[in-house]
JSON list of C-alpha atoms in Angstrom, two decimals:
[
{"chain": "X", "resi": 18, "resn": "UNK", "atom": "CA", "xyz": [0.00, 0.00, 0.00]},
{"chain": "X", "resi": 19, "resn": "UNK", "atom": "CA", "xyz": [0.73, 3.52, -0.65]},
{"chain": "X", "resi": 20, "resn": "UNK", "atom": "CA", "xyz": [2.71, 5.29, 1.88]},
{"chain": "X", "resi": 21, "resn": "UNK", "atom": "CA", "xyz": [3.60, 8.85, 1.59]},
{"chain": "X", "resi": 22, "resn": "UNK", "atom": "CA", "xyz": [6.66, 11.05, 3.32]},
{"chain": "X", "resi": 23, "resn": "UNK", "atom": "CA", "xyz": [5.10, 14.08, 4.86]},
{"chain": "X", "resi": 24, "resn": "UNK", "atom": "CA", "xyz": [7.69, 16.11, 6.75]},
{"chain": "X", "resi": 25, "resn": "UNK", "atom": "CA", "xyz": [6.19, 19.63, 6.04]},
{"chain": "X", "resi": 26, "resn": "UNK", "atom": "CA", "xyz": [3.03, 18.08, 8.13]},
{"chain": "X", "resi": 27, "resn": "UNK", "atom": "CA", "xyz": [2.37, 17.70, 11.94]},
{"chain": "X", "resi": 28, "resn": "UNK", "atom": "CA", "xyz": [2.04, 14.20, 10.63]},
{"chain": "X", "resi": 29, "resn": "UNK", "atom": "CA", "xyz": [5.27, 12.70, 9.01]},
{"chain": "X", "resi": 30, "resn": "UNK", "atom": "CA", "xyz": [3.54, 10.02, 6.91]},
{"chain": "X", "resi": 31, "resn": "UNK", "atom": "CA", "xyz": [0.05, 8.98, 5.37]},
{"chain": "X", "resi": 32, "resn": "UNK", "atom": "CA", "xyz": [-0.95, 5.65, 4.84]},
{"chain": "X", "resi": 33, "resn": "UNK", "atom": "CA", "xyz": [-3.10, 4.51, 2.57]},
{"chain": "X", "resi": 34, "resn": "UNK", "atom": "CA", "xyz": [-4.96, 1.24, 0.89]},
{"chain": "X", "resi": 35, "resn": "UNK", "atom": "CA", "xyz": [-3.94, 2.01, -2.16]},
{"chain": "X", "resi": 36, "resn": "UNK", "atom": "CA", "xyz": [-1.48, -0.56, -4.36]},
{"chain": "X", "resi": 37, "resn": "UNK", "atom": "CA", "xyz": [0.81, 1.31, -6.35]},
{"chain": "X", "resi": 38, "resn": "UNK", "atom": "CA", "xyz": [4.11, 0.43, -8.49]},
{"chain": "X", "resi": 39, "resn": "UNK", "atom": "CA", "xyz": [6.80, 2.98, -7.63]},
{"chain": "X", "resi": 40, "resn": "UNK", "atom": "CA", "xyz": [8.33, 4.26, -11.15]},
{"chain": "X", "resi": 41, "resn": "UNK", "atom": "CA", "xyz": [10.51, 6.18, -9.25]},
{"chain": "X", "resi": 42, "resn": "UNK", "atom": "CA", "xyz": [11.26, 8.51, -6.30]},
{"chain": "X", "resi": 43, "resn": "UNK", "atom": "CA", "xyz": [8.38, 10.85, -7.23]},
{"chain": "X", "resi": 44, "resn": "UNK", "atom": "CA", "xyz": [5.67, 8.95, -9.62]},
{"chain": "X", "resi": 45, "resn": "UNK", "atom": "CA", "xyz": [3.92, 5.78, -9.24]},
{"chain": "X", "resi": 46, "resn": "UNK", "atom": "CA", "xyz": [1.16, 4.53, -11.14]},
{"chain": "X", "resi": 47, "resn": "UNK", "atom": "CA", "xyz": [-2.10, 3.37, -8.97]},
{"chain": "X", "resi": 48, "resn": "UNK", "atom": "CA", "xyz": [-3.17, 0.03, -9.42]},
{"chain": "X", "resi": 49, "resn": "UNK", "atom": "CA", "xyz": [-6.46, -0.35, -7.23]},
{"chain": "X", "resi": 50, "resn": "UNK", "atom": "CA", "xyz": [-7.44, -0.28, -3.75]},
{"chain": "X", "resi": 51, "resn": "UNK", "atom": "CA", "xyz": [-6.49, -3.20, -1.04]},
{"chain": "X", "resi": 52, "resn": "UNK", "atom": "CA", "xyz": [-9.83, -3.40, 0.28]},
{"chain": "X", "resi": 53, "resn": "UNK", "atom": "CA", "xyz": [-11.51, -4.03, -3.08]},
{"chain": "X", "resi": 54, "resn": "UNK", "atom": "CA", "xyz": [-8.85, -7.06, -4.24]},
{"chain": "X", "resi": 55, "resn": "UNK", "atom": "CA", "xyz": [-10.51, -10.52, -5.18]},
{"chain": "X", "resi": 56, "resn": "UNK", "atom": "CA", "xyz": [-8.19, -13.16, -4.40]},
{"chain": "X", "resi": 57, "resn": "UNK", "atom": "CA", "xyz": [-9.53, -16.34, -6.78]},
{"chain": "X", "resi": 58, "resn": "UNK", "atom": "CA", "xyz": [-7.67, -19.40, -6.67]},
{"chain": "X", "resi": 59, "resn": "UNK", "atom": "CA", "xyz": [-4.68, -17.66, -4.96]},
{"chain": "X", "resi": 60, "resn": "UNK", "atom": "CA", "xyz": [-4.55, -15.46, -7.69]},
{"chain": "X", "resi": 61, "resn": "UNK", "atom": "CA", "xyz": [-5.03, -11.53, -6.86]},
{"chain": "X", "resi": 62, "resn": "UNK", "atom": "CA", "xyz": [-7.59, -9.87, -9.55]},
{"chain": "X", "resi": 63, "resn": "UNK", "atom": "CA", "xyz": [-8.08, -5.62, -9.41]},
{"chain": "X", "resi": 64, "resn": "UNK", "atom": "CA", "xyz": [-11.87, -4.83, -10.11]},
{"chain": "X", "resi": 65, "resn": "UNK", "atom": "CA", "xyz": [-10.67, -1.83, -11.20]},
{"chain": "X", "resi": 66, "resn": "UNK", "atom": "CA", "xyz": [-8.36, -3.51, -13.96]},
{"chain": "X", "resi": 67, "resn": "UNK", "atom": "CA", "xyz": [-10.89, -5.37, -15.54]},
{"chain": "X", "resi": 68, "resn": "UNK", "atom": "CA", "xyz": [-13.52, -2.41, -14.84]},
{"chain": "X", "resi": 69, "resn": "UNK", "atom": "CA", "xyz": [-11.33, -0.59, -17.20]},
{"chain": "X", "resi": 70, "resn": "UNK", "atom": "CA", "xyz": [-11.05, -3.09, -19.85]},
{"chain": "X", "resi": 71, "resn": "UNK", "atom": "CA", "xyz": [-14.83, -3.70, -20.56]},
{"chain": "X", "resi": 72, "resn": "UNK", "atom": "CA", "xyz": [-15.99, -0.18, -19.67]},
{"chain": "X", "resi": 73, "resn": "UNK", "atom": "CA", "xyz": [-16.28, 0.45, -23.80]},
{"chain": "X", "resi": 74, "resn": "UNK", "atom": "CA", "xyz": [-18.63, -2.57, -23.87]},
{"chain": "X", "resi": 75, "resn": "UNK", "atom": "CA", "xyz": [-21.14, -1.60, -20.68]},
{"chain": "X", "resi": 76, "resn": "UNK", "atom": "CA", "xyz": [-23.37, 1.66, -21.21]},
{"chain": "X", "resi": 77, "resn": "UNK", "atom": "CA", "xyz": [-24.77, 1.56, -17.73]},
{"chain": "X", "resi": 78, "resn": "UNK", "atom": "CA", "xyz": [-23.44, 1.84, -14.44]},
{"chain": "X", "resi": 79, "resn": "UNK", "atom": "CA", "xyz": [-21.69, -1.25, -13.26]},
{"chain": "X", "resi": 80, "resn": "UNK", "atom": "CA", "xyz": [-19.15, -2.76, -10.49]},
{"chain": "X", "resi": 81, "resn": "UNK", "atom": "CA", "xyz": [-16.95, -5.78, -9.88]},
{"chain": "X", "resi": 82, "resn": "UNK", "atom": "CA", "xyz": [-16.72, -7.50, -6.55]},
{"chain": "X", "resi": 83, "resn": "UNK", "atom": "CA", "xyz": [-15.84, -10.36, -4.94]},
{"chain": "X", "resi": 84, "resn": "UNK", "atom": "CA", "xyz": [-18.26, -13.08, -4.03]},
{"chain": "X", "resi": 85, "resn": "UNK", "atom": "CA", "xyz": [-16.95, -15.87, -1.66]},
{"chain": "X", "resi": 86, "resn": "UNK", "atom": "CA", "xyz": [-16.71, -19.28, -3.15]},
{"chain": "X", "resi": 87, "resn": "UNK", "atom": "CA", "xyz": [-15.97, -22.46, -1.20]},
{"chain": "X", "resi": 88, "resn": "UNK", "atom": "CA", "xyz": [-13.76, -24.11, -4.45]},
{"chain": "X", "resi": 89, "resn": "UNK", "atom": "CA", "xyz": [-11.42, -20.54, -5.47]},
{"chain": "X", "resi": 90, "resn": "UNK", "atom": "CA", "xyz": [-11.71, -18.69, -2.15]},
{"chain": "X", "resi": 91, "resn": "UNK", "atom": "CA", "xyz": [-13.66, -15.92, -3.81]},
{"chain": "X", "resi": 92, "resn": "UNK", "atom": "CA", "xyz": [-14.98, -15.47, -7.75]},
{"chain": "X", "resi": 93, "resn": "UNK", "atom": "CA", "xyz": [-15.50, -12.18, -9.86]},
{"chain": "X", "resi": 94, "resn": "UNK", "atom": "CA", "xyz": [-19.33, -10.65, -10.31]},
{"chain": "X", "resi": 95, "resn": "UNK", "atom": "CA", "xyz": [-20.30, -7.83, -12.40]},
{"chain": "X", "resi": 96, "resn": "UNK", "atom": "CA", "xyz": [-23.37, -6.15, -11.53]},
{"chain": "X", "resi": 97, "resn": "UNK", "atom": "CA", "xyz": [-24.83, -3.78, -14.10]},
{"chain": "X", "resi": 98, "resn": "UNK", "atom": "CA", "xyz": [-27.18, -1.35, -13.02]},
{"chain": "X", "resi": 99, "resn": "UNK", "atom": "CA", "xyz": [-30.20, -2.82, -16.14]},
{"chain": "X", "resi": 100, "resn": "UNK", "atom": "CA", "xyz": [-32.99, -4.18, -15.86]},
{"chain": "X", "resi": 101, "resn": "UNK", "atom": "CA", "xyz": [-32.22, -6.42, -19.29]},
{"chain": "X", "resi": 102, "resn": "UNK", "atom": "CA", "xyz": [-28.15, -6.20, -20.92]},
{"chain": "X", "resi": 103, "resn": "UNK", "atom": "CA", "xyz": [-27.35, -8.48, -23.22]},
{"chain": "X", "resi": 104, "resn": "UNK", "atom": "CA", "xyz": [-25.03, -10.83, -20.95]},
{"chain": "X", "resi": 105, "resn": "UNK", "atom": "CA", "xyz": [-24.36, -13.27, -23.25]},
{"chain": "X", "resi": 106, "resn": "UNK", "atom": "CA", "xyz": [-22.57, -11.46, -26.16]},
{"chain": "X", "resi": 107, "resn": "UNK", "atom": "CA", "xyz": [-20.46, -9.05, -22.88]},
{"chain": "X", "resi": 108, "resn": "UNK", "atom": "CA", "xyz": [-19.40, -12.64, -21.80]},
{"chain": "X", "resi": 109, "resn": "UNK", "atom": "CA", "xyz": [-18.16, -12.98, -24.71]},
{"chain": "X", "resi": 110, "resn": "UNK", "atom": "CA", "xyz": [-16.15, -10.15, -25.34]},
{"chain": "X", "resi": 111, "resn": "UNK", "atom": "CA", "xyz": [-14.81, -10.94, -21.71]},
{"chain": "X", "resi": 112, "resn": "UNK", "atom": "CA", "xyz": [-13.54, -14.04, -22.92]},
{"chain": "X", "resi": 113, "resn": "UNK", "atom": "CA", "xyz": [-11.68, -12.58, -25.68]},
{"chain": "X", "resi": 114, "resn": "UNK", "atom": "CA", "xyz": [-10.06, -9.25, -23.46]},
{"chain": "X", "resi": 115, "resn": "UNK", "atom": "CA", "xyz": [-9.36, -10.82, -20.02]},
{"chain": "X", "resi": 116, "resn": "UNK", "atom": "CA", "xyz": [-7.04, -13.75, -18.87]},
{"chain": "X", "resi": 117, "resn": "UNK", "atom": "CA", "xyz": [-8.73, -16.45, -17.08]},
{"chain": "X", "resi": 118, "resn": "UNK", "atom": "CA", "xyz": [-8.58, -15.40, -14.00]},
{"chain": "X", "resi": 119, "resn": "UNK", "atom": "CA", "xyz": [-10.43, -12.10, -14.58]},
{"chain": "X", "resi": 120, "resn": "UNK", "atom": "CA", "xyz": [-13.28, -13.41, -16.45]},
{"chain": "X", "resi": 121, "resn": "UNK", "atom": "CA", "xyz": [-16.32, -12.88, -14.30]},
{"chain": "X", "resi": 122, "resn": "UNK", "atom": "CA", "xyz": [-18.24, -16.23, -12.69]},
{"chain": "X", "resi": 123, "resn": "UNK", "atom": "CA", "xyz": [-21.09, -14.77, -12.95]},
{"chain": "X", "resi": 124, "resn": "UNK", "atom": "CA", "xyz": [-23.07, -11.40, -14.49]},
{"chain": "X", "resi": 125, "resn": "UNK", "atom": "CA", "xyz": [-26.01, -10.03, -12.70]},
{"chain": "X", "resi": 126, "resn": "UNK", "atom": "CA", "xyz": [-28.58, -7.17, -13.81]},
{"chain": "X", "resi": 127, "resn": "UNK", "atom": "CA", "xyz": [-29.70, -4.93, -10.90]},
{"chain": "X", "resi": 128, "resn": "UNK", "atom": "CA", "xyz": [-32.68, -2.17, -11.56]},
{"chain": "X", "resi": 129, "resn": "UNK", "atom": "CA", "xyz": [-30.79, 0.04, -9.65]},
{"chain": "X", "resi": 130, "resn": "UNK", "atom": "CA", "xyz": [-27.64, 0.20, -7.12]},
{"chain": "X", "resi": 131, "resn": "UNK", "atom": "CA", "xyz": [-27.65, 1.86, -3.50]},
{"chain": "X", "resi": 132, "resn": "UNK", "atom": "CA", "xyz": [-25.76, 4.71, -3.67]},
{"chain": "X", "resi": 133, "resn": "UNK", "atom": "CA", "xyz": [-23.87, 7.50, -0.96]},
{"chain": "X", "resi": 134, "resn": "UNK", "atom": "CA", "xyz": [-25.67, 10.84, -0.28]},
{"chain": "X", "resi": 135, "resn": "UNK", "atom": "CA", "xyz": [-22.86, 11.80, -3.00]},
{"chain": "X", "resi": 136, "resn": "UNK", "atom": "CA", "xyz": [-24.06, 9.46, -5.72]},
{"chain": "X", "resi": 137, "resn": "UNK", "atom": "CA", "xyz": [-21.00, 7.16, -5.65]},
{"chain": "X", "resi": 138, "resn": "UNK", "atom": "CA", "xyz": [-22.43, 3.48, -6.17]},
{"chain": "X", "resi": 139, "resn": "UNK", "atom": "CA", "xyz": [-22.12, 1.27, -3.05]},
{"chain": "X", "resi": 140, "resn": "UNK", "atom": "CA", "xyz": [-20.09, -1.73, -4.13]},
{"chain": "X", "resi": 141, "resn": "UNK", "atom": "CA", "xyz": [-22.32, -4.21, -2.65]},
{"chain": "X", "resi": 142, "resn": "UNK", "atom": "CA", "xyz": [-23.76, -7.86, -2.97]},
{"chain": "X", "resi": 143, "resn": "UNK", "atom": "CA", "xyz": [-26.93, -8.57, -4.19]}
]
C-alpha cells in the first residue's frame, strides 16, 4: 500500500490502501485499492483492472466484486445497473479481453444500485 513522506506536516507520513508500483522517487502509477482485491484461486484480480477493460462494452453503471466461493476462495461478479443487458454477447467479449482469472463467474442485472448521499455506487452484494 501507498505510503507517503510528509515532513512539512504535523504528521510525518500517510498511509493509505492504495497498491501502487513505484516508477521512481516521485511517480507511481495506482493500481487499485487493497480493500476491493478478489483473491480467486490464490490469484489476486483488481476490479478496477478489468472495470477498465470492458468499460467500452457496458453503457450503464456497473461494479466488480468479490463473491466468496468455497472451491477458489472468492470469484469475480459484475453487476450492471439494467434491468435487461445483453449478458451473453459481454461474456463474450470478456472471454476474448481478459485472462482467465479475470473473467467474471457470474453477471447479474440490478434495476438500480444503492448509492452515498454523494451518488457514488455502493459496491455491494446482491
Amino acid at each position: 500500500c501507498l505510503v507517503i513522506n510528509t515532513p512539512h506536516f504535523s504528521f510525518k507520513k500517510v498511509s493509505t490502501n492504495d497498491i501502487v508500483e513505484i516508477i521512481d522517487e516521485n511517480h507511481f502509477k495506482w493500481i487499485g485499492r487493497y480493500d476491493n482485491v478478489i483473491n480467486t484461486g490464490g490469484i489476486k484480480c483488481f476490479p478496477e483492472d478489468i472495470e477498465k477493460i470492458l468499460s467500452p462494452y457496458i453503457d450503464s453503471p456497473y461494479y466488480i466484486i468479490g463473491e466468496p466461493n468455497e472451491k477458489w476462495g472468492e470469484i469475480i461478479v459484475l453487476y450492471i445497473e439494467s434491468d435487461s443487458f445483453d449478458t451473453q454477447t459481454l461474456m463474450n467479449q470478456a472471454e476474448k479481453l481478459l485472462n482467465k482469472y479475470q473473467i467474471p463467474k457470474k453477471i447479474k442485472c440490478i434495476s438500480r444500485f444503492n448509492r452515498t448521499e454523494s451518488g457514488k455506487i455502493i459496491r455491494q452484494r446482491f
